[in-house]
Coordinates of C-alpha atoms and ligand atoms in Angstrom, one line a residue:
M75 CA -31.0 -11.0 -0.1
K76 CA -27.6 -9.0 -1.5
Q77 CA -24.7 -10.1 -0.1
M78 CA -22.3 -8.1 1.8
I79 CA -18.8 -7.0 0.5
R80 CA -16.6 -6.5 3.2
V81 CA -13.6 -3.7 2.3
A82 CA -10.7 -3.4 4.5
L83 CA -9.2 0.5 4.2
P84 CA -6.0 1.0 5.2
K85 CA -6.0 3.9 8.6
G86 CA -4.3 7.0 7.7
R87 CA -5.1 9.4 4.7
L88 CA -4.9 7.1 2.0
G89 CA -7.7 5.1 3.2
E90 CA -9.4 8.3 3.3
S91 CA -9.7 9.2 -0.1
V92 CA -10.5 5.6 -1.0
Y93 CA -13.2 6.0 0.8
K94 CA -14.3 8.8 -1.1
L95 CA -13.7 7.1 -4.1
F96 CA -16.1 3.9 -2.6
D97 CA -18.6 7.4 -1.6
E98 CA -18.8 8.7 -5.2
I99 CA -19.6 5.5 -6.7
G100 CA -22.6 4.8 -4.7
Y101 CA -21.2 2.7 -1.7
G102 CA -21.5 5.3 1.4
C103 CA -21.3 4.9 4.6
P104 CA -21.4 8.3 6.5
E105 CA -21.3 7.0 9.7
I106 CA -17.5 6.3 8.7
L107 CA -17.0 10.2 8.5
E108 CA -18.3 10.5 12.4
N109 CA -14.9 11.1 14.4
S110 CA -15.0 8.2 16.4
R111 CA -13.3 4.8 17.8
K112 CA -15.3 2.4 15.9
L113 CA -13.2 0.1 13.1
I114 CA -16.5 -1.6 11.6
F115 CA -18.9 0.2 10.0
E116 CA -22.0 -1.0 7.7
N117 CA -24.3 -0.1 5.1
E118 CA -26.8 -3.0 4.6
E119 CA -28.8 -0.2 2.2
K120 CA -25.9 -0.8 -0.1
G121 CA -24.4 -4.0 0.5
V122 CA -21.0 -2.8 2.0
C123 CA -19.1 -3.2 4.8
Y124 CA -16.0 -1.3 6.2
F125 CA -13.5 -2.3 8.2
W126 CA -9.9 0.6 8.9
V127 CA -7.0 -1.5 9.4
K128 CA -3.3 -0.9 9.7
P129 CA -2.0 0.0 6.3
S130 CA 0.7 -3.2 6.8
D131 CA -2.4 -6.0 8.0
V132 CA -4.8 -5.1 4.6
A133 CA -3.2 -8.7 2.5
I134 CA -3.6 -10.3 6.3
Y135 CA -7.4 -9.5 6.4
V136 CA -8.0 -10.4 2.1
E137 CA -5.4 -13.2 2.0
H138 CA -7.2 -14.7 5.1
G139 CA -11.1 -13.5 3.8
A140 CA -11.7 -11.8 6.6
A141 CA -12.6 -9.0 4.1
D142 CA -13.3 -9.3 0.4
V143 CA -11.9 -6.9 -0.6
G144 CA -8.8 -4.1 0.4
I145 CA -6.4 -1.6 -0.6
A146 CA -3.0 -2.3 -0.2
G147 CA 0.6 -0.3 -1.3
L148 CA 2.0 -1.9 -3.9
D149 CA 4.7 -1.9 -1.0
I150 CA 3.4 -3.9 0.8
L151 CA 2.1 -6.9 -2.2
L152 CA 5.8 -6.7 -3.1
E153 CA 6.9 -7.2 0.8
Q154 CA 4.2 -9.6 2.0
E155 CA 3.7 -11.4 -1.7
P156 CA 0.1 -12.5 0.1
D157 CA -2.0 -15.2 -2.2
V158 CA -4.6 -12.7 -3.5
F159 CA -5.7 -11.2 -7.1
E160 CA -5.2 -7.8 -7.8
L161 CA -7.6 -6.1 -9.8
L162 CA -7.1 -2.7 -9.7
D163 CA -4.3 0.6 -9.8
L164 CA -6.2 3.7 -8.0
G165 CA -3.0 5.7 -8.5
L166 CA -4.0 7.1 -6.3
G167 CA -0.6 7.0 -3.0
K168 CA 2.0 7.5 -5.8
C169 CA 6.0 7.4 -4.2
R170 CA 8.9 5.2 -5.2
I171 CA 10.8 2.8 -2.9
A172 CA 14.6 3.5 -3.1
V173 CA 18.5 3.1 -2.4
A174 CA 19.2 6.0 -0.3
G175 CA 22.1 6.7 1.3
R176 CA 24.9 9.6 1.9
K177 CA 27.1 10.7 -1.2
G178 CA 29.1 7.4 -2.2
A179 CA 28.1 5.0 -0.1
L180 CA 27.3 2.5 -2.7
S181 CA 31.2 2.4 -3.7
G182 CA 33.9 -0.2 -2.4
T183 CA 32.7 -3.3 -4.3
G184 CA 33.1 -6.3 -2.8
K185 CA 32.4 -5.6 0.8
T186 CA 29.2 -6.7 2.3
L187 CA 26.1 -4.1 2.1
R188 CA 24.8 -3.1 5.3
V189 CA 20.8 -1.7 4.1
A190 CA 18.8 -0.7 6.6
T191 CA 14.6 -1.4 5.6
K192 CA 11.0 -2.1 6.3
F193 CA 11.2 -3.9 3.1
P194 CA 13.3 -6.7 3.8
N195 CA 12.0 -9.0 1.0
I196 CA 11.9 -6.3 -1.6
A197 CA 15.4 -5.7 -0.1
K198 CA 16.6 -9.6 -0.8
N199 CA 14.4 -9.8 -4.0
Y200 CA 16.4 -6.9 -5.7
Y201 CA 19.8 -7.5 -4.4
A202 CA 19.8 -11.2 -5.5
E203 CA 19.0 -9.9 -9.1
Q204 CA 21.8 -7.7 -8.6
S205 CA 24.3 -10.6 -7.0
R206 CA 25.5 -8.6 -4.7
E207 CA 25.8 -9.2 -0.7
I208 CA 24.0 -7.6 1.8
E209 CA 23.8 -7.8 5.6
I210 CA 19.3 -6.6 6.5
I211 CA 18.8 -5.2 9.3
K212 CA 15.3 -4.7 9.8
L213 CA 13.6 -1.7 11.4
N214 CA 10.6 -0.7 11.9
G215 CA 10.4 3.2 11.4
S216 CA 12.5 6.3 10.8
I217 CA 14.7 4.2 8.6
E218 CA 16.6 7.6 7.4
L219 CA 18.2 7.3 11.0
A220 CA 20.3 4.1 10.5
P221 CA 23.1 5.5 7.6
I222 CA 23.3 9.0 9.8
V223 CA 24.2 7.0 13.0
N224 CA 26.2 4.3 11.2
L225 CA 23.8 1.6 11.3
S226 CA 24.6 1.0 8.2
D227 CA 25.7 1.7 5.0
V228 CA 21.8 2.4 3.0
I229 CA 18.8 2.6 3.5
V230 CA 15.5 1.0 1.0
D231 CA 12.7 2.5 1.8
I232 CA 9.6 5.0 0.6
V233 CA 10.3 7.8 -1.3
E234 CA 7.5 10.4 -1.3
T235 CA 8.3 14.1 -1.4
G236 CA 12.3 13.7 -0.7
K237 CA 12.3 16.6 2.2
T238 CA 13.1 12.9 5.0
L239 CA 16.4 12.3 2.7
K240 CA 17.1 16.3 1.7
E241 CA 16.9 17.3 5.2
N242 CA 19.1 14.6 6.1
N243 CA 21.5 14.8 4.1
L244 CA 21.0 11.4 2.2
E245 CA 20.3 11.2 -1.1
V246 CA 18.3 8.4 -3.8
L247 CA 21.6 6.1 -5.1
E248 CA 19.6 3.3 -6.6
E249 CA 15.3 3.6 -7.9
I250 CA 13.6 -0.1 -7.3
T251 CA 9.9 0.3 -8.1
S252 CA 7.4 3.4 -8.4
I253 CA 3.9 2.3 -6.1
S254 CA 0.8 2.9 -5.5
A255 CA -2.3 1.6 -4.1
R256 CA -3.9 -0.9 -5.4
M257 CA -7.0 -2.7 -5.2
I258 CA -7.2 -6.8 -3.5
V259 CA -9.5 -9.1 -3.2
N260 CA -9.5 -12.8 -1.8
K261 CA -9.4 -15.7 -4.2
A262 CA -12.8 -17.0 -2.5
S263 CA -14.5 -14.0 -2.3
F264 CA -14.2 -13.4 -5.7
R265 CA -15.3 -17.1 -6.8
F266 CA -18.4 -16.7 -4.9
K267 CA -19.0 -13.1 -5.3
T268 CA -18.0 -11.6 -8.8
Q269 CA -20.8 -9.8 -9.7
Q270 CA -20.7 -7.6 -7.2
I271 CA -16.7 -8.0 -6.8
E272 CA -16.2 -7.3 -11.0
E273 CA -19.2 -3.9 -10.4
V274 CA -17.3 -2.3 -7.5
C275 CA -14.1 -2.9 -9.5
D276 CA -15.5 -1.6 -12.9
K277 CA -17.4 1.6 -11.2
M278 CA -14.2 2.0 -9.6
R279 CA -12.0 2.3 -12.9
N280 CA -14.5 4.5 -14.6
R281 CA -14.4 6.5 -12.1
I282 CA -10.8 6.7 -11.8
L283 CA -10.4 6.9 -15.1
S284 CA -13.5 10.2 -15.6
E285 CA -11.2 12.1 -12.5
N286 CA -7.4 11.3 -14.5
K287 CA -9.8 12.9 -18.4
D288 CA -11.4 15.9 -15.7
N289 CA -7.4 16.7 -14.5
T290 CA -6.2 16.5 -18.2
L291 CA -8.7 19.1 -19.6
Ligands
LIG164 C1 8.0 7.1 5.1 C2 9.4 6.9 4.4 C3 10.2 8.0 5.0 C4 9.3 9.3 4.6 C5 9.7 9.7 2.9 O1 8.1 7.2 7.0 O2 9.8 5.1 5.9 O3 10.5 8.0 6.0 O4 8.0 8.2 4.8 O5 8.6 10.7 2.9 P1 9.2 12.1 2.4 O6 9.8 11.7 0.8 O7 7.8 12.6 1.5 O8 9.7 12.6 2.8 P2 6.7 7.6 7.8 O9 6.4 8.3 7.3 O10 5.7 6.5 7.4 O11 6.9 7.2 8.8 P3 8.3 5.8 9.7 O12 9.7 6.5 9.4 O13 7.7 5.8 10.8 O14 8.7 5.1 8.8

């Protein structure tokens, strides 16, 4: 009997686009599109099972082997540094991580820089490389508010369109890295389900390549 591949999908818009790709390469599970509060969907015939999980929890499910495969943003992978294999860049969910704040917020050298962020690990690593002394203020959302109300000097956050910064009179001060969605796999699953996982990955890679080709024609 075919072994099931368990896939952790990030809840939300990115997860829906990713599911569409899985469907297009032959791993559909139509029940997933029904508007329900169900969290797990199986298609025995195709040998696939999907879970919807919070985007920041995808790597946890995969690292612990509760899912074989998952789709996570590079931001989550850089922040959590999970012990998983990264198989493929899906080229979806593109954005960047940047230092942002009021114009000139980085001047005044010598002073400890107060950095508000959802990504303390990324911020610490970035400033450690620059040997800059910082104080991390860990927040869980609405990060842009921090420099406005003087909770921090700058933020380290996701910038997608730049609209949130602009509407709050903030700007990108330094770019840290570009981000996109990655396919990750549990290390033991990759050993025991190599053929099936490589098949999914190859089909996905080809699908993405042909889509990119169509877009440039
Ligand atoms: C993210 C990020 C920024 C915003 C950037 O927040 O933290 O706030 O999107 O997008 P933009 O450049 O297109 O304006 P999210 O919507 O995830 O909500 P949050 O504030 O709860 O983190």
